[in-house]
mmCIF file of N, CA and C and ligand atoms in Angstrom:
data_model
loop_
_atom_site.group_PDB
_atom_site.id
_atom_site.type_symbol
_atom_site.label_atom_id
_atom_site.label_comp_id
_atom_site.label_asym_id
_atom_site.label_seq_id
_atom_site.Cartn_x
_atom_site.Cartn_y
_atom_site.Cartn_z
ATOM 1 N N MET X 214 -103.117 24.176 -137.197
ATOM 2 C CA MET X 214 -103.395 22.749 -137.063
ATOM 3 C C MET X 214 -102.083 21.970 -137.028
ATOM 4 N N ALA X 215 -102.015 20.990 -136.146
ATOM 5 C CA ALA X 215 -100.798 20.196 -135.983
ATOM 6 C C ALA X 215 -100.570 19.294 -137.188
ATOM 7 N N THR X 216 -99.317 19.112 -137.512
ATOM 8 C CA THR X 216 -98.972 18.233 -138.615
ATOM 9 C C THR X 216 -98.752 16.824 -138.090
ATOM 10 N N VAL X 217 -99.397 15.869 -138.722
ATOM 11 C CA VAL X 217 -99.209 14.457 -138.418
ATOM 12 C C VAL X 217 -98.518 13.828 -139.610
ATOM 13 N N LYS X 218 -97.474 13.065 -139.332
ATOM 14 C CA LYS X 218 -96.694 12.449 -140.397
ATOM 15 C C LYS X 218 -96.872 10.934 -140.331
ATOM 16 N N ILE X 219 -97.198 10.323 -141.458
ATOM 17 C CA ILE X 219 -97.315 8.864 -141.546
ATOM 18 C C ILE X 219 -96.319 8.389 -142.589
ATOM 19 N N THR X 220 -95.437 7.515 -142.160
ATOM 20 C CA THR X 220 -94.388 7.013 -143.044
ATOM 21 C C THR X 220 -94.562 5.513 -143.226
ATOM 22 N N VAL X 221 -94.580 5.073 -144.468
ATOM 23 C CA VAL X 221 -94.660 3.642 -144.754
ATOM 24 C C VAL X 221 -93.240 3.089 -144.683
ATOM 25 N N ARG X 222 -93.007 2.207 -143.750
ATOM 26 C CA ARG X 222 -91.687 1.590 -143.604
ATOM 27 C C ARG X 222 -91.550 0.448 -144.613
ATOM 28 N N PRO X 223 -90.403 0.339 -145.256
ATOM 29 C CA PRO X 223 -90.227 -0.748 -146.217
ATOM 30 C C PRO X 223 -90.447 -2.113 -145.547
ATOM 31 N N ASN X 224 -91.388 -2.871 -146.065
ATOM 32 C CA ASN X 224 -91.700 -4.202 -145.532
ATOM 33 C C ASN X 224 -91.962 -4.185 -144.028
ATOM 34 N N GLY X 225 -92.548 -3.102 -143.572
ATOM 35 C CA GLY X 225 -92.814 -2.958 -142.146
ATOM 36 C C GLY X 225 -94.058 -2.133 -141.897
ATOM 37 N N PRO X 226 -94.150 -1.546 -140.718
ATOM 38 C CA PRO X 226 -95.375 -0.866 -140.298
ATOM 39 C C PRO X 226 -95.544 0.528 -140.887
ATOM 40 N N TYR X 227 -96.670 1.126 -140.539
ATOM 41 C CA TYR X 227 -96.896 2.549 -140.775
ATOM 42 C C TYR X 227 -96.413 3.276 -139.520
ATOM 43 N N ARG X 228 -95.461 4.153 -139.666
ATOM 44 C CA ARG X 228 -94.967 4.946 -138.541
ATOM 45 C C ARG X 228 -95.770 6.236 -138.478
ATOM 46 N N VAL X 229 -96.394 6.490 -137.340
ATOM 47 C CA VAL X 229 -97.245 7.663 -137.160
ATOM 48 C C VAL X 229 -96.590 8.574 -136.133
ATOM 49 N N GLU X 230 -96.409 9.841 -136.507
ATOM 50 C CA GLU X 230 -95.771 10.804 -135.618
ATOM 51 C C GLU X 230 -96.561 12.098 -135.621
ATOM 52 N N GLY X 231 -96.738 12.667 -134.447
ATOM 53 C CA GLY X 231 -97.434 13.944 -134.349
ATOM 54 C C GLY X 231 -97.390 14.445 -132.928
ATOM 55 N N PRO X 232 -97.699 15.708 -132.729
ATOM 56 C CA PRO X 232 -97.709 16.261 -131.383
ATOM 57 C C PRO X 232 -98.705 15.509 -130.505
ATOM 58 N N GLU X 233 -98.350 15.354 -129.227
ATOM 59 C CA GLU X 233 -99.241 14.644 -128.314
ATOM 60 C C GLU X 233 -100.614 15.323 -128.309
ATOM 61 N N GLY X 234 -101.652 14.518 -128.401
ATOM 62 C CA GLY X 234 -103.016 15.035 -128.410
ATOM 63 C C GLY X 234 -103.550 15.323 -129.807
ATOM 64 N N ALA X 235 -102.665 15.297 -130.802
ATOM 65 C CA ALA X 235 -103.098 15.603 -132.174
ATOM 66 C C ALA X 235 -103.635 14.374 -132.891
ATOM 67 N N ILE X 236 -103.359 13.203 -132.345
ATOM 68 C CA ILE X 236 -103.745 11.963 -133.016
ATOM 69 C C ILE X 236 -104.752 11.214 -132.152
ATOM 70 N N GLU X 237 -105.831 10.776 -132.765
ATOM 71 C CA GLU X 237 -106.782 9.893 -132.095
ATOM 72 C C GLU X 237 -106.774 8.572 -132.835
ATOM 73 N N LEU X 238 -106.664 7.483 -132.103
ATOM 74 C CA LEU X 238 -106.694 6.142 -132.681
ATOM 75 C C LEU X 238 -107.910 5.431 -132.089
ATOM 76 N N ILE X 239 -108.842 5.086 -132.946
ATOM 77 C CA ILE X 239 -110.134 4.543 -132.509
ATOM 78 C C ILE X 239 -110.251 3.079 -132.925
ATOM 79 N N ASP X 240 -110.671 2.217 -131.988
ATOM 80 C CA ASP X 240 -110.840 0.795 -132.311
ATOM 81 C C ASP X 240 -112.202 0.566 -132.974
ATOM 82 N N PRO X 241 -112.457 -0.668 -133.461
ATOM 83 C CA PRO X 241 -113.709 -0.922 -134.181
ATOM 84 C C PRO X 241 -114.971 -0.688 -133.350
ATOM 85 N N ALA X 242 -114.830 -0.735 -132.025
ATOM 86 C CA ALA X 242 -115.990 -0.489 -131.156
ATOM 87 C C ALA X 242 -116.183 0.988 -130.853
ATOM 88 N N GLY X 243 -115.296 1.822 -131.383
ATOM 89 C CA GLY X 243 -115.416 3.257 -131.164
ATOM 90 C C GLY X 243 -114.653 3.775 -129.965
ATOM 91 N N ASN X 244 -113.871 2.899 -129.329
ATOM 92 C CA ASN X 244 -113.095 3.316 -128.156
ATOM 93 C C ASN X 244 -111.758 3.908 -128.574
ATOM 94 N N LYS X 245 -111.333 4.930 -127.841
ATOM 95 C CA LYS X 245 -110.041 5.557 -128.107
ATOM 96 C C LYS X 245 -108.920 4.776 -127.437
ATOM 97 N N HIS X 246 -107.838 4.556 -128.176
ATOM 98 C CA HIS X 246 -106.630 4.016 -127.552
ATOM 99 C C HIS X 246 -105.976 5.135 -126.756
ATOM 100 N N ASP X 247 -105.420 4.797 -125.612
ATOM 101 C CA ASP X 247 -104.705 5.780 -124.801
ATOM 102 C C ASP X 247 -103.313 5.970 -125.390
ATOM 103 N N LEU X 248 -103.090 7.125 -125.956
ATOM 104 C CA LEU X 248 -101.794 7.422 -126.570
ATOM 105 C C LEU X 248 -100.992 8.401 -125.721
ATOM 106 N N THR X 249 -101.349 8.503 -124.459
ATOM 107 C CA THR X 249 -100.638 9.413 -123.560
ATOM 108 C C THR X 249 -99.149 9.066 -123.545
ATOM 109 N N GLY X 250 -98.325 10.053 -123.784
ATOM 110 C CA GLY X 250 -96.875 9.840 -123.770
ATOM 111 C C GLY X 250 -96.354 9.172 -125.016
ATOM 112 N N LYS X 251 -97.195 9.059 -126.044
ATOM 113 C CA LYS X 251 -96.768 8.406 -127.290
ATOM 114 C C LYS X 251 -96.902 9.384 -128.460
ATOM 115 N N PRO X 252 -95.929 10.244 -128.652
ATOM 116 C CA PRO X 252 -95.985 11.147 -129.808
ATOM 117 C C PRO X 252 -95.695 10.416 -131.117
ATOM 118 N N ALA X 253 -95.225 9.181 -131.012
ATOM 119 C CA ALA X 253 -94.962 8.376 -132.207
ATOM 120 C C ALA X 253 -95.231 6.911 -131.885
ATOM 121 N N PHE X 254 -95.774 6.215 -132.864
ATOM 122 C CA PHE X 254 -96.031 4.782 -132.702
ATOM 123 C C PHE X 254 -96.124 4.167 -134.084
ATOM 124 N N SER X 255 -96.068 2.835 -134.132
ATOM 125 C CA SER X 255 -96.111 2.120 -135.413
ATOM 126 C C SER X 255 -97.339 1.230 -135.463
ATOM 127 N N LEU X 256 -98.053 1.297 -136.579
ATOM 128 C CA LEU X 256 -99.242 0.474 -136.779
ATOM 129 C C LEU X 256 -98.894 -0.720 -137.653
ATOM 130 N N CYS X 257 -99.356 -1.895 -137.226
ATOM 131 C CA CYS X 257 -99.059 -3.129 -137.959
ATOM 132 C C CYS X 257 -99.668 -3.079 -139.361
ATOM 133 N N ARG X 258 -98.859 -3.473 -140.328
ATOM 134 C CA ARG X 258 -99.316 -3.549 -141.721
ATOM 135 C C ARG X 258 -99.298 -4.986 -142.214
ATOM 136 N N CYS X 259 -98.641 -5.879 -141.458
ATOM 137 C CA CYS X 259 -98.485 -7.264 -141.930
ATOM 138 C C CYS X 259 -99.605 -8.180 -141.437
ATOM 139 N N GLY X 260 -100.291 -7.791 -140.382
ATOM 140 C CA GLY X 260 -101.359 -8.610 -139.821
ATOM 141 C C GLY X 260 -100.869 -9.612 -138.803
ATOM 142 N N GLY X 261 -99.568 -9.665 -138.541
ATOM 143 C CA GLY X 261 -99.017 -10.682 -137.655
ATOM 144 C C GLY X 261 -98.808 -10.260 -136.216
ATOM 145 N N SER X 262 -98.966 -9.010 -135.911
ATOM 146 C CA SER X 262 -98.709 -8.533 -134.552
ATOM 147 C C SER X 262 -99.699 -9.146 -133.569
ATOM 148 N N VAL X 263 -99.227 -9.477 -132.379
ATOM 149 C CA VAL X 263 -100.131 -9.934 -131.324
ATOM 150 C C VAL X 263 -100.546 -8.753 -130.449
ATOM 151 N N ASN X 264 -100.103 -7.577 -130.819
ATOM 152 C CA ASN X 264 -100.434 -6.358 -130.085
ATOM 153 C C ASN X 264 -101.103 -5.345 -131.014
ATOM 154 N N LYS X 265 -101.985 -5.835 -131.897
ATOM 155 C CA LYS X 265 -102.657 -4.948 -132.849
ATOM 156 C C LYS X 265 -103.467 -3.879 -132.114
ATOM 157 N N PRO X 266 -103.539 -2.705 -132.638
ATOM 158 C CA PRO X 266 -103.111 -2.331 -133.982
ATOM 159 C C PRO X 266 -101.642 -1.946 -134.077
ATOM 160 N N PHE X 267 -100.906 -2.128 -132.991
ATOM 161 C CA PHE X 267 -99.513 -1.704 -132.984
ATOM 162 C C PHE X 267 -98.589 -2.793 -133.517
ATOM 163 N N CYS X 268 -97.509 -2.387 -134.102
ATOM 164 C CA CYS X 268 -96.475 -3.302 -134.584
ATOM 165 C C CYS X 268 -95.691 -3.839 -133.387
ATOM 166 N N ASP X 269 -95.403 -5.136 -133.401
ATOM 167 C CA ASP X 269 -94.568 -5.717 -132.346
ATOM 168 C C ASP X 269 -93.298 -6.338 -132.914
ATOM 169 N N GLY X 270 -93.001 -6.079 -134.170
ATOM 170 C CA GLY X 270 -91.770 -6.591 -134.780
ATOM 171 C C GLY X 270 -91.948 -7.922 -135.496
ATOM 172 N N THR X 271 -93.136 -8.501 -135.419
ATOM 173 C CA THR X 271 -93.376 -9.800 -136.055
ATOM 174 C C THR X 271 -93.128 -9.762 -137.558
ATOM 175 N N HIS X 272 -93.350 -8.618 -138.193
ATOM 176 C CA HIS X 272 -93.179 -8.520 -139.658
ATOM 177 C C HIS X 272 -91.805 -9.009 -140.112
ATOM 178 N N SER X 273 -90.793 -8.743 -139.329
ATOM 179 C CA SER X 273 -89.454 -9.175 -139.739
ATOM 180 C C SER X 273 -89.263 -10.676 -139.543
ATOM 181 N N LYS X 274 -89.990 -11.263 -138.581
ATOM 182 C CA LYS X 274 -89.873 -12.713 -138.332
ATOM 183 C C LYS X 274 -90.609 -13.526 -139.390
ATOM 184 N N ILE X 275 -91.685 -12.980 -139.958
ATOM 185 C CA ILE X 275 -92.478 -13.736 -140.932
ATOM 186 C C ILE X 275 -92.128 -13.392 -142.381
ATOM 187 N N GLY X 276 -91.152 -12.509 -142.561
ATOM 188 C CA GLY X 276 -90.713 -12.168 -143.917
ATOM 189 C C GLY X 276 -91.731 -11.348 -144.686
ATOM 190 N N PHE X 277 -92.468 -10.502 -143.974
ATOM 191 C CA PHE X 277 -93.488 -9.678 -144.630
ATOM 192 C C PHE X 277 -92.880 -8.824 -145.731
ATOM 193 N N GLN X 278 -93.569 -8.794 -146.875
ATOM 194 C CA GLN X 278 -93.184 -7.906 -147.963
ATOM 195 C C GLN X 278 -94.343 -6.965 -148.236
ATOM 196 N N GLY X 279 -94.063 -5.679 -148.181
ATOM 197 C CA GLY X 279 -95.091 -4.679 -148.470
ATOM 198 C C GLY X 279 -95.583 -4.835 -149.895
ATOM 199 N N ALA X 280 -96.803 -4.414 -150.148
ATOM 200 C CA ALA X 280 -97.401 -4.560 -151.477
ATOM 201 C C ALA X 280 -96.538 -3.947 -152.562
ATOM 202 N N GLU X 281 -95.897 -2.809 -152.259
ATOM 203 C CA GLU X 281 -95.095 -2.151 -153.289
ATOM 204 C C GLU X 281 -93.975 -3.058 -153.772
ATOM 205 N N LEU X 282 -93.379 -3.851 -152.897
ATOM 206 C CA LEU X 282 -92.310 -4.758 -153.293
ATOM 207 C C LEU X 282 -92.882 -6.031 -153.913
ATOM 208 N N ALA X 283 -93.960 -6.567 -153.334
ATOM 209 C CA ALA X 283 -94.559 -7.789 -153.852
ATOM 210 C C ALA X 283 -95.042 -7.593 -155.286
ATOM 211 N N VAL X 284 -95.650 -6.458 -155.596
ATOM 212 C CA VAL X 284 -96.144 -6.193 -156.951
ATOM 213 C C VAL X 284 -94.969 -6.100 -157.929
ATOM 214 N N LYS X 285 -93.888 -5.444 -157.532
ATOM 215 C CA LYS X 285 -92.723 -5.344 -158.405
ATOM 216 C C LYS X 285 -92.167 -6.727 -158.720
ATOM 217 N N LYS X 286 -92.142 -7.629 -157.719
ATOM 218 C CA LYS X 286 -91.622 -8.975 -157.949
ATOM 219 C C LYS X 286 -92.509 -9.747 -158.919
ATOM 220 N N VAL X 287 -93.835 -9.631 -158.792
ATOM 221 C CA VAL X 287 -94.756 -10.337 -159.684
ATOM 222 C C VAL X 287 -94.593 -9.818 -161.103
ATOM 223 N N GLU X 288 -94.508 -8.501 -161.238
ATOM 224 C CA GLU X 288 -94.366 -7.902 -162.565
ATOM 225 C C GLU X 288 -93.047 -8.280 -163.223
ATOM 226 N N GLY X 289 -92.001 -8.395 -162.429
ATOM 227 C CA GLY X 289 -90.682 -8.656 -162.983
ATOM 228 C C GLY X 289 -90.225 -10.105 -162.892
ATOM 229 N N SER X 290 -91.122 -11.022 -162.474
ATOM 230 C CA SER X 290 -90.708 -12.412 -162.277
ATOM 231 C C SER X 290 -90.483 -13.173 -163.550
HETATM 232 S S1 LIG J 523 -95.976 -4.560 -139.353
HETATM 233 FE FE1 LIG J 523 -94.752 -5.019 -137.656
HETATM 234 S S2 LIG J 523 -95.780 -6.667 -136.707
HETATM 235 FE FE2 LIG J 523 -97.001 -6.217 -138.429
#
């Protein structure tokens, strides 16, 4: 079985990497996204992308902070 790697980027997207054909990305209507030629892609975690579910870099423009950092700030404020 192919290994798929998902990496949480600090204050950014989920980076998904795997052999072509090993990953299926399904929208809420049950349709498959065409991932042909995309062995790696980033999924938006901030909610600001205009190209969801993919990251378009908006997270850095809006100052998105991942939950892991936001929780640490609240606890240590
Ligand atoms: S995580 Fe990059 S645009 Fe949302």
